[in-house]
CSV table of C-alpha atoms in Angstrom, one decimal:
chain,number,residue,atom,x,y,z
A,7,UNK,CA,-138.0,56.1,-5.1
A,8,UNK,CA,-138.1,52.9,-5.7
A,9,UNK,CA,-141.2,50.4,-6.3
A,10,UNK,CA,-140.9,46.5,-6.2
A,11,UNK,CA,-144.1,44.1,-6.6
A,12,UNK,CA,-144.3,40.2,-6.4
A,13,UNK,CA,-147.1,37.3,-6.7
A,14,UNK,CA,-147.6,34.9,-4.3
A,15,UNK,CA,-150.1,31.8,-5.6
A,16,UNK,CA,-151.7,30.0,-2.3
A,17,UNK,CA,-153.9,26.9,-2.6
A,18,UNK,CA,-156.6,26.7,-0.9
A,19,UNK,CA,-158.1,23.6,1.1
A,20,UNK,CA,-161.8,24.0,-0.3
A,21,UNK,CA,-162.8,22.0,2.6
A,22,UNK,CA,-162.9,25.3,5.4
A,23,UNK,CA,-161.6,28.3,6.1
A,24,UNK,CA,-157.8,28.8,4.8
A,25,UNK,CA,-155.3,30.6,6.7
A,26,UNK,CA,-152.1,31.1,4.9
A,27,UNK,CA,-148.9,32.4,6.9
A,28,UNK,CA,-147.3,34.1,4.3
A,29,UNK,CA,-145.0,36.3,6.7
A,30,UNK,CA,-141.3,34.6,5.6
A,31,UNK,CA,-142.1,35.0,1.9
A,32,UNK,CA,-143.3,39.1,2.9
A,33,UNK,CA,-140.2,39.4,4.7
A,34,UNK,CA,-138.3,37.8,2.0
A,35,UNK,CA,-140.3,40.4,-0.8
A,36,UNK,CA,-138.9,43.2,1.5
A,37,UNK,CA,-135.3,42.0,1.7
A,38,UNK,CA,-135.4,41.7,-2.1
A,39,UNK,CA,-136.8,45.1,-2.9
A,40,UNK,CA,-133.1,46.6,-1.3
A,41,UNK,CA,-136.0,49.1,0.3
A,42,UNK,CA,-135.0,50.9,3.8
A,43,UNK,CA,-138.2,53.0,4.4
A,44,UNK,CA,-141.1,52.8,3.1
A,45,UNK,CA,-144.4,50.7,2.6
A,46,UNK,CA,-145.2,47.4,2.0
A,47,UNK,CA,-148.9,46.5,0.8
A,48,UNK,CA,-150.3,43.1,0.9
A,49,UNK,CA,-153.7,42.9,-1.2
A,50,UNK,CA,-155.9,40.2,-2.5
A,51,UNK,CA,-157.4,40.5,-6.1
A,52,UNK,CA,-160.1,38.2,-5.0
A,53,UNK,CA,-163.4,39.3,-3.4
A,54,UNK,CA,-163.7,36.4,-1.0
A,55,UNK,CA,-160.1,36.9,0.5
A,56,UNK,CA,-158.5,39.0,3.2
A,57,UNK,CA,-155.4,39.5,4.7
A,58,UNK,CA,-154.9,40.4,8.1
A,59,UNK,CA,-152.4,40.9,10.9
A,60,UNK,CA,-152.4,38.2,14.1
A,61,UNK,CA,-149.9,36.2,16.4
A,62,UNK,CA,-149.1,32.8,15.4
A,63,UNK,CA,-150.1,30.3,17.5
A,64,UNK,CA,-148.3,26.7,18.9
A,65,UNK,CA,-151.7,24.7,19.4
A,66,UNK,CA,-153.4,23.4,16.2
A,67,UNK,CA,-157.2,21.7,16.3
A,68,UNK,CA,-157.2,18.4,14.2
A,69,UNK,CA,-157.5,20.2,11.1
A,70,UNK,CA,-154.1,21.7,11.9
A,71,UNK,CA,-155.8,25.0,12.3
A,72,UNK,CA,-153.9,27.1,14.9
A,73,UNK,CA,-156.5,27.9,18.2
A,74,UNK,CA,-157.2,31.8,16.7
A,75,UNK,CA,-158.1,30.4,14.2
A,76,UNK,CA,-160.3,28.1,15.5
A,77,UNK,CA,-161.9,30.9,17.7
A,78,UNK,CA,-162.5,33.5,14.6
A,79,UNK,CA,-164.0,30.8,12.5
A,80,UNK,CA,-166.3,29.7,15.5
A,81,UNK,CA,-167.4,34.0,15.9
A,82,UNK,CA,-167.9,34.0,12.3
A,83,UNK,CA,-170.1,31.4,12.1
A,84,UNK,CA,-172.2,33.4,14.8
A,85,UNK,CA,-172.0,36.8,13.0
A,86,UNK,CA,-171.9,35.9,9.3
A,87,UNK,CA,-173.3,32.5,9.1
A,88,UNK,CA,-172.4,30.0,6.3
A,89,UNK,CA,-174.9,29.7,3.1
A,90,UNK,CA,-174.9,26.3,3.4
A,91,UNK,CA,-178.4,25.9,1.1
A,92,UNK,CA,-180.8,28.3,-0.6
A,93,UNK,CA,-183.1,27.8,2.0
A,94,UNK,CA,-180.5,30.4,4.1
A,95,UNK,CA,-181.3,34.1,4.5
A,96,UNK,CA,-179.1,35.1,1.6
A,97,UNK,CA,-180.0,36.8,-1.2
A,98,UNK,CA,-176.9,36.5,-3.3
A,99,UNK,CA,-176.4,35.2,-6.2
A,100,UNK,CA,-179.9,35.4,-7.2
A,101,UNK,CA,-180.7,34.1,-11.1
A,102,UNK,CA,-179.3,36.9,-13.2
A,103,UNK,CA,-176.0,36.6,-11.6
A,104,UNK,CA,-176.0,32.9,-11.4
A,105,UNK,CA,-176.4,32.6,-14.9
A,106,UNK,CA,-173.5,35.1,-15.3
A,107,UNK,CA,-170.9,33.5,-13.3
A,108,UNK,CA,-171.9,29.7,-14.7
A,109,UNK,CA,-171.3,31.4,-18.0
A,110,UNK,CA,-167.8,32.8,-17.3
A,111,UNK,CA,-164.8,31.1,-19.2
A,112,UNK,CA,-162.6,31.0,-16.3
A,113,UNK,CA,-160.8,28.1,-15.2
A,114,UNK,CA,-161.4,29.7,-11.5
A,115,UNK,CA,-165.3,29.4,-11.9
A,116,UNK,CA,-166.2,26.5,-13.0
A,117,UNK,CA,-169.7,25.3,-14.3
A,118,UNK,CA,-170.3,23.8,-11.0
A,119,UNK,CA,-173.6,25.6,-9.4
A,120,UNK,CA,-172.8,23.7,-6.2
A,121,UNK,CA,-169.5,26.1,-5.3
A,122,UNK,CA,-171.6,29.4,-6.0
A,123,UNK,CA,-173.2,29.6,-2.6
A,124,UNK,CA,-170.4,31.6,-1.0
A,125,UNK,CA,-172.2,34.8,0.3
A,126,UNK,CA,-171.1,34.7,3.4
A,127,UNK,CA,-167.6,34.5,2.3
A,128,UNK,CA,-168.2,37.4,0.2
A,129,UNK,CA,-169.8,39.5,3.7
A,130,UNK,CA,-166.7,38.3,5.6
A,131,UNK,CA,-164.0,39.4,3.6
A,132,UNK,CA,-165.3,42.9,2.9
A,133,UNK,CA,-165.5,43.1,6.9
A,134,UNK,CA,-161.1,42.1,7.1
A,135,UNK,CA,-160.6,44.3,4.1
A,136,UNK,CA,-158.9,43.1,0.7
A,137,UNK,CA,-155.6,44.5,1.8
A,138,UNK,CA,-153.1,45.4,4.8
A,139,UNK,CA,-150.3,48.0,4.6
A,140,UNK,CA,-147.1,47.9,6.6
A,141,UNK,CA,-144.3,49.9,7.3
A,142,UNK,CA,-140.9,49.4,6.8
A,143,UNK,CA,-138.0,51.0,8.3
A,144,UNK,CA,-134.6,50.5,8.0
A,145,UNK,CA,-135.2,47.7,6.0
A,146,UNK,CA,-137.4,46.0,8.2
A,147,UNK,CA,-141.0,45.2,8.5
A,148,UNK,CA,-142.6,46.4,11.5
A,149,UNK,CA,-144.7,43.5,12.7
A,150,UNK,CA,-143.2,42.9,16.3
A,151,UNK,CA,-141.9,40.1,17.9
A,152,UNK,CA,-144.9,37.6,17.8
A,153,UNK,CA,-146.8,39.5,14.8
A,154,UNK,CA,-147.3,37.0,11.4
A,155,UNK,CA,-149.4,38.2,8.0
A,156,UNK,CA,-152.0,35.7,7.2
A,157,UNK,CA,-153.6,35.7,3.7
A,158,UNK,CA,-157.1,34.0,4.8
A,159,UNK,CA,-159.7,32.5,1.6
A,160,UNK,CA,-163.1,32.5,3.3
A,161,UNK,CA,-164.3,30.7,0.4
A,162,UNK,CA,-164.8,27.3,1.5
A,163,UNK,CA,-166.9,25.7,-1.4
A,164,UNK,CA,-163.5,25.3,-3.9
A,165,UNK,CA,-160.0,24.0,-4.1
A,166,UNK,CA,-158.0,26.8,-6.2
A,167,UNK,CA,-155.2,28.1,-6.5
A,168,UNK,CA,-155.5,31.9,-5.2
A,169,UNK,CA,-152.9,35.3,-5.9
A,170,UNK,CA,-151.4,37.8,-3.1
A,171,UNK,CA,-150.1,40.5,-4.6
A,172,UNK,CA,-147.3,42.5,-2.7
A,173,UNK,CA,-146.4,46.2,-3.6
A,174,UNK,CA,-143.1,47.8,-1.7
A,175,UNK,CA,-143.1,51.0,-2.3
A,176,UNK,CA,-140.0,53.9,-0.5
A,177,UNK,CA,-136.4,54.7,-0.8
B,3,UNK,CA,-140.0,61.5,-3.0
B,4,UNK,CA,-139.4,61.7,0.6
B,5,UNK,CA,-140.1,59.7,3.5
B,6,UNK,CA,-140.6,60.4,7.0
B,7,UNK,CA,-140.7,58.0,10.2
B,8,UNK,CA,-142.3,59.0,13.6
B,9,UNK,CA,-143.0,56.7,16.2
B,10,UNK,CA,-145.8,57.1,19.2
B,11,UNK,CA,-145.9,55.6,22.5
B,12,UNK,CA,-149.2,55.1,24.3
B,13,UNK,CA,-149.6,53.6,27.5
B,14,UNK,CA,-152.7,51.3,27.9
B,15,UNK,CA,-155.1,51.2,31.2
B,16,UNK,CA,-155.3,47.9,31.4
B,17,UNK,CA,-158.7,47.8,33.2
B,18,UNK,CA,-160.7,48.2,29.9
B,19,UNK,CA,-160.2,48.5,25.7
B,20,UNK,CA,-158.0,51.9,25.8
B,21,UNK,CA,-158.6,54.2,23.0
B,22,UNK,CA,-156.2,57.0,22.4
B,23,UNK,CA,-156.8,60.0,20.5
B,24,UNK,CA,-153.7,60.7,18.5
B,25,UNK,CA,-154.8,63.0,15.9
B,26,UNK,CA,-152.8,66.0,17.0
B,27,UNK,CA,-149.8,63.5,16.8
B,28,UNK,CA,-150.6,62.6,13.4
B,29,UNK,CA,-151.1,66.2,12.2
B,30,UNK,CA,-147.7,67.3,13.5
B,31,UNK,CA,-145.8,64.4,12.3
B,32,UNK,CA,-147.4,65.5,9.2
B,33,UNK,CA,-146.4,68.9,9.6
B,34,UNK,CA,-142.7,67.9,10.1
B,35,UNK,CA,-142.7,65.3,7.3
B,36,UNK,CA,-142.8,68.5,5.1
B,37,UNK,CA,-144.5,66.2,2.6
B,38,UNK,CA,-146.7,68.5,0.3
B,39,UNK,CA,-148.8,65.2,-1.5
B,40,UNK,CA,-149.0,61.5,0.2
B,41,UNK,CA,-149.6,59.2,2.5
B,42,UNK,CA,-149.4,59.1,6.0
B,43,UNK,CA,-149.9,55.3,7.1
B,44,UNK,CA,-150.8,55.0,11.2
B,45,UNK,CA,-150.0,51.2,12.0
B,46,UNK,CA,-150.0,49.3,15.2
B,47,UNK,CA,-146.7,46.7,15.3
B,48,UNK,CA,-148.8,44.6,17.9
B,49,UNK,CA,-151.5,41.9,17.4
B,50,UNK,CA,-154.3,43.3,19.7
B,51,UNK,CA,-154.3,47.0,19.2
B,52,UNK,CA,-155.7,48.7,15.9
B,53,UNK,CA,-156.0,52.0,14.6
B,54,UNK,CA,-159.7,53.5,13.3
B,55,UNK,CA,-160.9,56.8,11.8
B,56,UNK,CA,-164.0,58.0,14.3
B,57,UNK,CA,-165.9,61.1,15.1
B,58,UNK,CA,-164.9,62.6,18.4
B,59,UNK,CA,-167.7,62.8,21.4
B,60,UNK,CA,-167.9,65.1,23.6
B,61,UNK,CA,-170.0,63.2,26.5
B,62,UNK,CA,-167.8,60.6,28.8
B,63,UNK,CA,-168.9,57.9,31.1
B,64,UNK,CA,-167.6,57.6,34.3
B,65,UNK,CA,-164.2,55.8,33.1
B,66,UNK,CA,-163.8,58.6,30.9
B,67,UNK,CA,-164.7,56.7,27.6
B,68,UNK,CA,-166.4,58.6,25.1
B,69,UNK,CA,-170.0,57.9,24.2
B,70,UNK,CA,-169.2,56.0,20.7
B,71,UNK,CA,-166.4,53.9,22.4
B,72,UNK,CA,-168.8,52.9,24.8
B,73,UNK,CA,-171.2,52.0,22.4
B,74,UNK,CA,-168.5,50.0,20.3
B,75,UNK,CA,-167.5,48.1,23.6
B,76,UNK,CA,-171.1,47.1,24.4
B,77,UNK,CA,-171.5,45.9,20.5
B,78,UNK,CA,-167.8,43.8,20.7
B,79,UNK,CA,-169.0,42.6,24.0
B,80,UNK,CA,-171.5,40.7,22.4
B,81,UNK,CA,-170.3,40.1,18.9
B,82,UNK,CA,-166.7,39.1,20.0
B,83,UNK,CA,-167.2,38.0,23.5
B,84,UNK,CA,-164.2,38.5,26.4
B,85,UNK,CA,-162.5,35.7,27.1
B,86,UNK,CA,-162.4,35.7,31.1
B,87,UNK,CA,-161.5,32.7,32.0
B,88,UNK,CA,-160.9,28.9,30.5
B,89,UNK,CA,-164.2,28.2,30.7
B,90,UNK,CA,-165.2,30.6,27.9
B,91,UNK,CA,-165.6,29.0,24.2
B,92,UNK,CA,-161.8,29.9,23.1
B,93,UNK,CA,-159.3,27.5,22.4
B,94,UNK,CA,-156.5,30.1,22.3
B,95,UNK,CA,-153.9,30.1,23.8
B,96,UNK,CA,-153.8,26.4,24.1
B,97,UNK,CA,-151.0,24.5,26.2
B,98,UNK,CA,-148.3,24.6,23.7
B,99,UNK,CA,-148.8,28.2,23.1
B,100,UNK,CA,-148.9,28.8,26.8
B,101,UNK,CA,-145.6,27.7,27.4
B,102,UNK,CA,-144.1,29.3,24.8
B,103,UNK,CA,-146.0,32.9,26.0
B,104,UNK,CA,-144.7,32.1,29.6
B,105,UNK,CA,-141.0,31.5,28.2
B,106,UNK,CA,-140.5,34.8,26.1
B,107,UNK,CA,-137.8,37.2,28.0
B,108,UNK,CA,-140.1,40.3,26.9
B,109,UNK,CA,-141.1,42.6,29.8
B,110,UNK,CA,-144.0,43.3,28.0
B,111,UNK,CA,-145.2,39.4,28.5
B,112,UNK,CA,-144.2,39.1,32.0
B,113,UNK,CA,-144.9,35.6,33.4
B,114,UNK,CA,-148.2,36.0,34.6
B,115,UNK,CA,-150.8,33.3,33.0
B,116,UNK,CA,-153.5,35.9,34.6
B,117,UNK,CA,-152.8,38.3,31.7
B,118,UNK,CA,-152.6,35.8,28.9
B,119,UNK,CA,-156.5,35.2,28.3
B,120,UNK,CA,-157.2,37.7,26.0
B,121,UNK,CA,-158.3,35.5,22.7
B,122,UNK,CA,-161.0,38.2,22.4
B,123,UNK,CA,-158.0,41.2,21.9
B,124,UNK,CA,-156.8,39.6,18.6
B,125,UNK,CA,-159.9,38.7,16.9
B,126,UNK,CA,-161.8,42.2,17.7
B,127,UNK,CA,-158.0,43.6,16.2
B,128,UNK,CA,-158.1,41.7,13.4
B,129,UNK,CA,-161.4,43.0,12.8
B,130,UNK,CA,-160.3,46.5,12.9
B,131,UNK,CA,-157.4,46.0,11.1
B,132,UNK,CA,-153.9,47.1,12.3
B,133,UNK,CA,-153.3,50.2,10.2
B,134,UNK,CA,-155.5,53.3,8.2
B,135,UNK,CA,-154.2,55.1,5.7
B,136,UNK,CA,-155.0,58.8,5.3
B,137,UNK,CA,-154.3,60.7,2.5
B,138,UNK,CA,-152.4,64.2,2.5
B,139,UNK,CA,-153.0,66.8,-0.1
B,140,UNK,CA,-151.5,70.1,-0.1
B,141,UNK,CA,-150.0,69.6,3.5
B,142,UNK,CA,-153.3,69.0,5.0
B,143,UNK,CA,-154.5,65.3,6.1
B,144,UNK,CA,-157.5,64.7,4.7
B,145,UNK,CA,-159.8,64.1,8.2
B,146,UNK,CA,-162.7,66.3,7.6
B,147,UNK,CA,-163.8,68.8,10.0
B,148,UNK,CA,-164.7,65.6,12.8
B,149,UNK,CA,-162.8,63.2,12.0
B,150,UNK,CA,-160.1,61.9,14.8
B,151,UNK,CA,-157.5,59.1,14.4
B,152,UNK,CA,-157.7,56.8,17.6
B,153,UNK,CA,-155.2,54.0,18.1
B,154,UNK,CA,-156.9,51.2,20.1
B,155,UNK,CA,-156.0,48.4,22.6
B,156,UNK,CA,-158.2,45.7,22.9
B,157,UNK,CA,-156.0,44.2,25.6
B,158,UNK,CA,-157.6,44.8,29.0
B,159,UNK,CA,-155.5,42.2,31.0
B,160,UNK,CA,-152.7,44.9,31.0
B,161,UNK,CA,-151.2,48.2,31.7
B,162,UNK,CA,-148.2,48.6,29.2
B,163,UNK,CA,-146.6,51.1,26.6
B,164,UNK,CA,-147.6,50.2,23.1
B,165,UNK,CA,-146.2,51.5,19.9
B,166,UNK,CA,-148.0,53.5,17.5
B,167,UNK,CA,-146.1,53.7,14.4
B,168,UNK,CA,-146.2,56.4,11.6
B,169,UNK,CA,-145.1,56.4,7.7
B,170,UNK,CA,-145.3,60.0,5.9
B,171,UNK,CA,-144.6,59.0,2.0
B,172,UNK,CA,-144.8,61.4,-0.9
B,173,UNK,CA,-143.2,64.8,-2.5
C,29,UNK,CA,-142.2,59.2,-8.4
C,30,UNK,CA,-145.2,60.6,-9.3
C,31,UNK,CA,-148.7,61.6,-7.3
C,32,UNK,CA,-152.0,62.2,-8.6
C,33,UNK,CA,-155.1,63.1,-6.5
C,34,UNK,CA,-158.7,63.4,-7.4
C,35,UNK,CA,-161.7,63.8,-5.2
C,36,UNK,CA,-165.3,62.2,-6.4
C,37,UNK,CA,-168.7,63.4,-5.4
C,38,UNK,CA,-171.5,61.1,-4.8
C,39,UNK,CA,-174.9,61.2,-3.4
C,40,UNK,CA,-176.3,59.6,-0.3
C,41,UNK,CA,-180.0,58.3,-1.3
C,42,UNK,CA,-180.8,59.4,2.6
C,43,UNK,CA,-183.2,56.7,3.3
C,44,UNK,CA,-181.1,53.6,3.3
C,45,UNK,CA,-177.3,52.4,3.1
C,46,UNK,CA,-175.7,53.9,0.1
C,47,UNK,CA,-173.6,51.8,-2.1
C,48,UNK,CA,-171.6,53.4,-4.8
C,49,UNK,CA,-169.9,51.5,-7.7
C,50,UNK,CA,-166.7,53.6,-8.1
C,51,UNK,CA,-164.8,51.1,-10.2
C,52,UNK,CA,-164.8,53.3,-13.7
C,53,UNK,CA,-163.9,56.3,-11.7
C,54,UNK,CA,-161.1,54.6,-9.8
C,55,UNK,CA,-159.6,53.0,-13.3
C,56,UNK,CA,-160.1,56.4,-15.2
C,57,UNK,CA,-158.5,58.5,-12.1
C,58,UNK,CA,-155.3,55.6,-12.3
C,59,UNK,CA,-155.2,56.0,-16.3
C,60,UNK,CA,-155.0,59.8,-15.7
C,61,UNK,CA,-152.3,59.5,-13.5
C,62,UNK,CA,-149.9,57.6,-15.7
C,63,UNK,CA,-148.8,56.3,-13.0
C,64,UNK,CA,-147.0,52.8,-14.1
C,65,UNK,CA,-146.3,51.2,-10.9
C,66,UNK,CA,-147.7,52.0,-7.4
C,67,UNK,CA,-150.6,52.3,-4.7
C,68,UNK,CA,-154.2,53.8,-5.5
C,69,UNK,CA,-155.4,54.9,-2.3
C,70,UNK,CA,-159.6,55.1,-1.9
C,71,UNK,CA,-160.4,57.2,1.5
C,72,UNK,CA,-163.6,58.2,3.0
C,73,UNK,CA,-162.4,61.5,5.3
C,74,UNK,CA,-166.0,61.0,6.7
C,75,UNK,CA,-166.7,59.4,9.7
C,76,UNK,CA,-169.7,57.4,8.7
C,77,UNK,CA,-168.5,55.9,5.4
C,78,UNK,CA,-166.4,53.2,4.3
C,79,UNK,CA,-164.9,52.0,1.2
C,80,UNK,CA,-164.8,48.2,0.4
C,81,UNK,CA,-163.9,45.9,-2.3
C,82,UNK,CA,-166.8,43.6,-3.4
C,83,UNK,CA,-168.3,41.6,-6.3
C,84,UNK,CA,-171.0,43.1,-8.6
C,85,UNK,CA,-174.0,41.3,-8.6
C,86,UNK,CA,-175.9,41.8,-11.3
C,87,UNK,CA,-179.7,40.8,-9.6
C,88,UNK,CA,-181.3,43.8,-7.7
C,89,UNK,CA,-184.1,44.0,-5.0
C,90,UNK,CA,-186.8,46.3,-5.6
C,91,UNK,CA,-185.0,49.1,-4.2
C,92,UNK,CA,-182.1,49.0,-6.4
C,93,UNK,CA,-179.5,47.6,-3.8
C,94,UNK,CA,-177.4,44.6,-5.2
C,95,UNK,CA,-178.0,41.3,-3.9
C,96,UNK,CA,-174.7,41.3,-1.6
C,97,UNK,CA,-175.9,44.7,-0.2
C,98,UNK,CA,-179.2,43.7,1.0
C,99,UNK,CA,-177.3,40.8,2.7
C,100,UNK,CA,-174.7,43.4,4.4
C,101,UNK,CA,-177.8,45.0,5.4
C,102,UNK,CA,-179.4,42.6,6.8
C,103,UNK,CA,-176.3,40.8,8.9
C,104,UNK,CA,-175.2,44.9,10.1
C,105,UNK,CA,-179.0,45.4,11.2
C,106,UNK,CA,-178.3,42.4,13.0
C,107,UNK,CA,-174.6,42.7,14.4
C,108,UNK,CA,-174.7,46.6,14.7
C,109,UNK,CA,-178.5,47.3,15.2
C,110,UNK,CA,-179.9,50.8,13.7
C,111,UNK,CA,-180.0,53.6,16.7
C,112,UNK,CA,-183.4,54.5,15.7
C,113,UNK,CA,-184.2,56.3,18.6
C,114,UNK,CA,-183.5,57.3,22.6
C,115,UNK,CA,-185.0,54.0,23.9
C,116,UNK,CA,-182.3,52.2,21.9
C,117,UNK,CA,-178.6,50.9,23.8
C,118,UNK,CA,-176.4,53.3,22.2
C,119,UNK,CA,-175.1,56.5,24.4
C,120,UNK,CA,-174.2,58.5,21.0
C,121,UNK,CA,-175.2,61.7,20.6
C,122,UNK,CA,-175.1,62.5,24.4
C,123,UNK,CA,-176.2,66.4,25.4
C,124,UNK,CA,-173.0,68.2,25.2
C,125,UNK,CA,-172.2,66.5,22.0
C,126,UNK,CA,-175.8,67.3,20.3
C,127,UNK,CA,-175.3,70.7,21.6
C,128,UNK,CA,-172.0,70.8,19.7
C,129,UNK,CA,-173.4,69.1,16.4
C,130,UNK,CA,-176.7,71.7,17.0
C,131,UNK,CA,-174.4,74.2,17.0
C,132,UNK,CA,-171.9,73.4,13.8
C,133,UNK,CA,-172.2,76.2,10.9
C,134,UNK,CA,-171.6,73.6,8.1
C,135,UNK,CA,-174.7,72.8,5.2
C,136,UNK,CA,-173.9,69.4,5.7
C,137,UNK,CA,-174.7,69.4,9.2
C,138,UNK,CA,-178.0,71.2,9.4
C,139,UNK,CA,-179.5,71.8,12.6
C,140,UNK,CA,-182.2,68.8,12.5
C,141,UNK,CA,-181.9,66.7,15.4
C,142,UNK,CA,-183.8,64.2,13.7
C,143,UNK,CA,-180.6,63.0,11.6
C,144,UNK,CA,-178.1,63.0,14.1
C,145,UNK,CA,-178.8,59.6,15.6
C,146,UNK,CA,-176.2,57.8,13.6
C,147,UNK,CA,-174.3,55.8,16.4
C,148,UNK,CA,-174.5,52.4,14.0
C,149,UNK,CA,-173.3,54.4,11.0
C,150,UNK,CA,-170.2,55.4,13.0
C,151,UNK,CA,-169.4,51.9,14.6
C,152,UNK,CA,-170.2,50.6,10.9
C,153,UNK,CA,-167.8,52.5,9.7
C,154,UNK,CA,-165.1,52.1,12.0
C,155,UNK,CA,-165.5,48.2,11.6
C,156,UNK,CA,-164.8,48.4,7.7
C,157,UNK,CA,-162.8,51.2,7.5
C,158,UNK,CA,-162.3,54.3,5.9
C,159,UNK,CA,-160.0,53.2,3.5
C,160,UNK,CA,-158.7,50.3,0.6
C,161,UNK,CA,-155.4,50.4,-0.8
C,162,UNK,CA,-154.9,49.0,-4.3
C,163,UNK,CA,-152.3,47.9,-6.2
C,164,UNK,CA,-151.0,49.2,-9.6
C,165,UNK,CA,-149.0,46.8,-11.8
C,166,UNK,CA,-147.9,47.6,-15.4
C,167,UNK,CA,-150.9,50.7,-15.4
C,168,UNK,CA,-153.5,48.2,-14.0
C,169,UNK,CA,-155.3,48.7,-11.3
C,170,UNK,CA,-155.4,44.9,-9.3
C,171,UNK,CA,-159.0,44.4,-8.9
C,172,UNK,CA,-158.9,41.1,-10.6
C,173,UNK,CA,-161.7,40.0,-13.5
C,174,UNK,CA,-165.3,40.1,-10.7
C,175,UNK,CA,-163.9,42.6,-8.1
C,176,UNK,CA,-165.2,46.0,-7.9
C,177,UNK,CA,-164.8,49.1,-5.5
C,178,UNK,CA,-167.7,50.2,-3.5
C,179,UNK,CA,-168.1,53.3,-1.1
C,180,UNK,CA,-170.4,53.1,1.8
C,181,UNK,CA,-172.3,55.8,3.3
C,182,UNK,CA,-173.6,54.0,6.5
C,183,UNK,CA,-175.6,57.0,7.2
C,184,UNK,CA,-179.3,56.2,6.7
C,185,UNK,CA,-180.7,59.8,8.2
C,186,UNK,CA,-179.7,62.7,5.4
C,187,UNK,CA,-179.3,63.1,1.7
C,188,UNK,CA,-176.5,64.8,1.0
C,189,UNK,CA,-173.1,65.2,-0.8
C,190,UNK,CA,-170.4,62.8,0.0
C,191,UNK,CA,-166.6,62.8,-0.7
C,192,UNK,CA,-164.3,60.2,-1.7
C,193,UNK,CA,-160.8,60.8,-2.3
C,194,UNK,CA,-158.5,59.1,-4.3
C,195,UNK,CA,-154.4,59.4,-3.5
C,196,UNK,CA,-152.3,57.6,-6.7
C,197,UNK,CA,-148.2,57.3,-5.7
C,198,UNK,CA,-145.7,55.2,-7.8
C,199,UNK,CA,-143.9,56.1,-10.9
């Protein structure tokens, strides 16, 4: 039994939901792992990011987002509306939590209250889940002929580096 | 450490969302695996299918769908509406992607543009996730006394065979 | 290769959605497992419960719920409305299933029809999924600096004990 791990670093655009097609990187890690049969877990350690399995679409909108991403954004704006100001219905973050976040000495949490209204990104990431698990069979990631793996940063407020972690386990 | 894999083949009805109760097949695979403690991953390699954990309901509607499935369909029709024509809000598939799909030499993608408007199925499958992971403890799948495993094909446009993959890993 | 398992018992409040912050218990189990690199699966065997990865928020409402939980409850009440009476749109449970549930000789299913209208909890739990999988790297659960693990009981009708199961696998 073997384990193999790898971290990917992905840069969010900071202006809208960021979708990263990481399929080739995951395939490459499976190859490096030398694992024939087992599991490949793709996980976000961030609470505003998710991993999904979706079709790649050849058509892009003017922002460069694939059409299924544009569709997903539209639907999410309806069911989990954006927290664009304090006047929305979101209670997050709240005064104590704002003080906590502003006091974090972390380059990923710069002391800018304008970036903290991301309650929508938190709810969306919980909905889609932090990870996705894929089967490896005879050295091949089981994602079909038109399946792709995307890392999503639902936080639209900050351009920053995000980590996507891979753990491959098997034999 | 051992791994055991098995594929299930399930036929979608092609008229509405297809729900397949695969609990007994998964239990059988766990038995065959001879694995005492570990994990059982149930995964769809298709981007319009999901795996969920849900209660089995004894009451069916006139189509033969269980009442929780009828309820779920109703809610999804509201939050992720069907793409029934080009006049909907969906951008998917787009002209280039349509050309790509129509050119695929795959019996599962017959050259019939009438089956390709399934943006809703893609979004729904991302929302529910492609896989579910269950714990095996002392040879028993940990799904409680009223828990069942369902494979869902959200694509309502095509009657076709779908694959559901199982990977069991443990000792 | 090693496996390590542990069950947590959590008591739902029976009045609203119950959120249990189980992060420290999961961390403790990872420590006890003595597994350096691998996976930690956190799973509910109940079909009205889910596991999510979310930020801990310092601000609470008068019920004691964290602000992101209050926000999530509000959004869910909108997209998957509560089944508060037979007059709602839910078909669940249906006459045959009600009879089945009332006949169960299980202390967790007391023969009280007033607790059985929980179709919303079933749909919500399917949406969020029954499990979440976390990577363990060099003995550390990969949940970042502000990430926490919550066990949710979406059933608001009954105060009862719920099981949350952990399986840790790796080397």
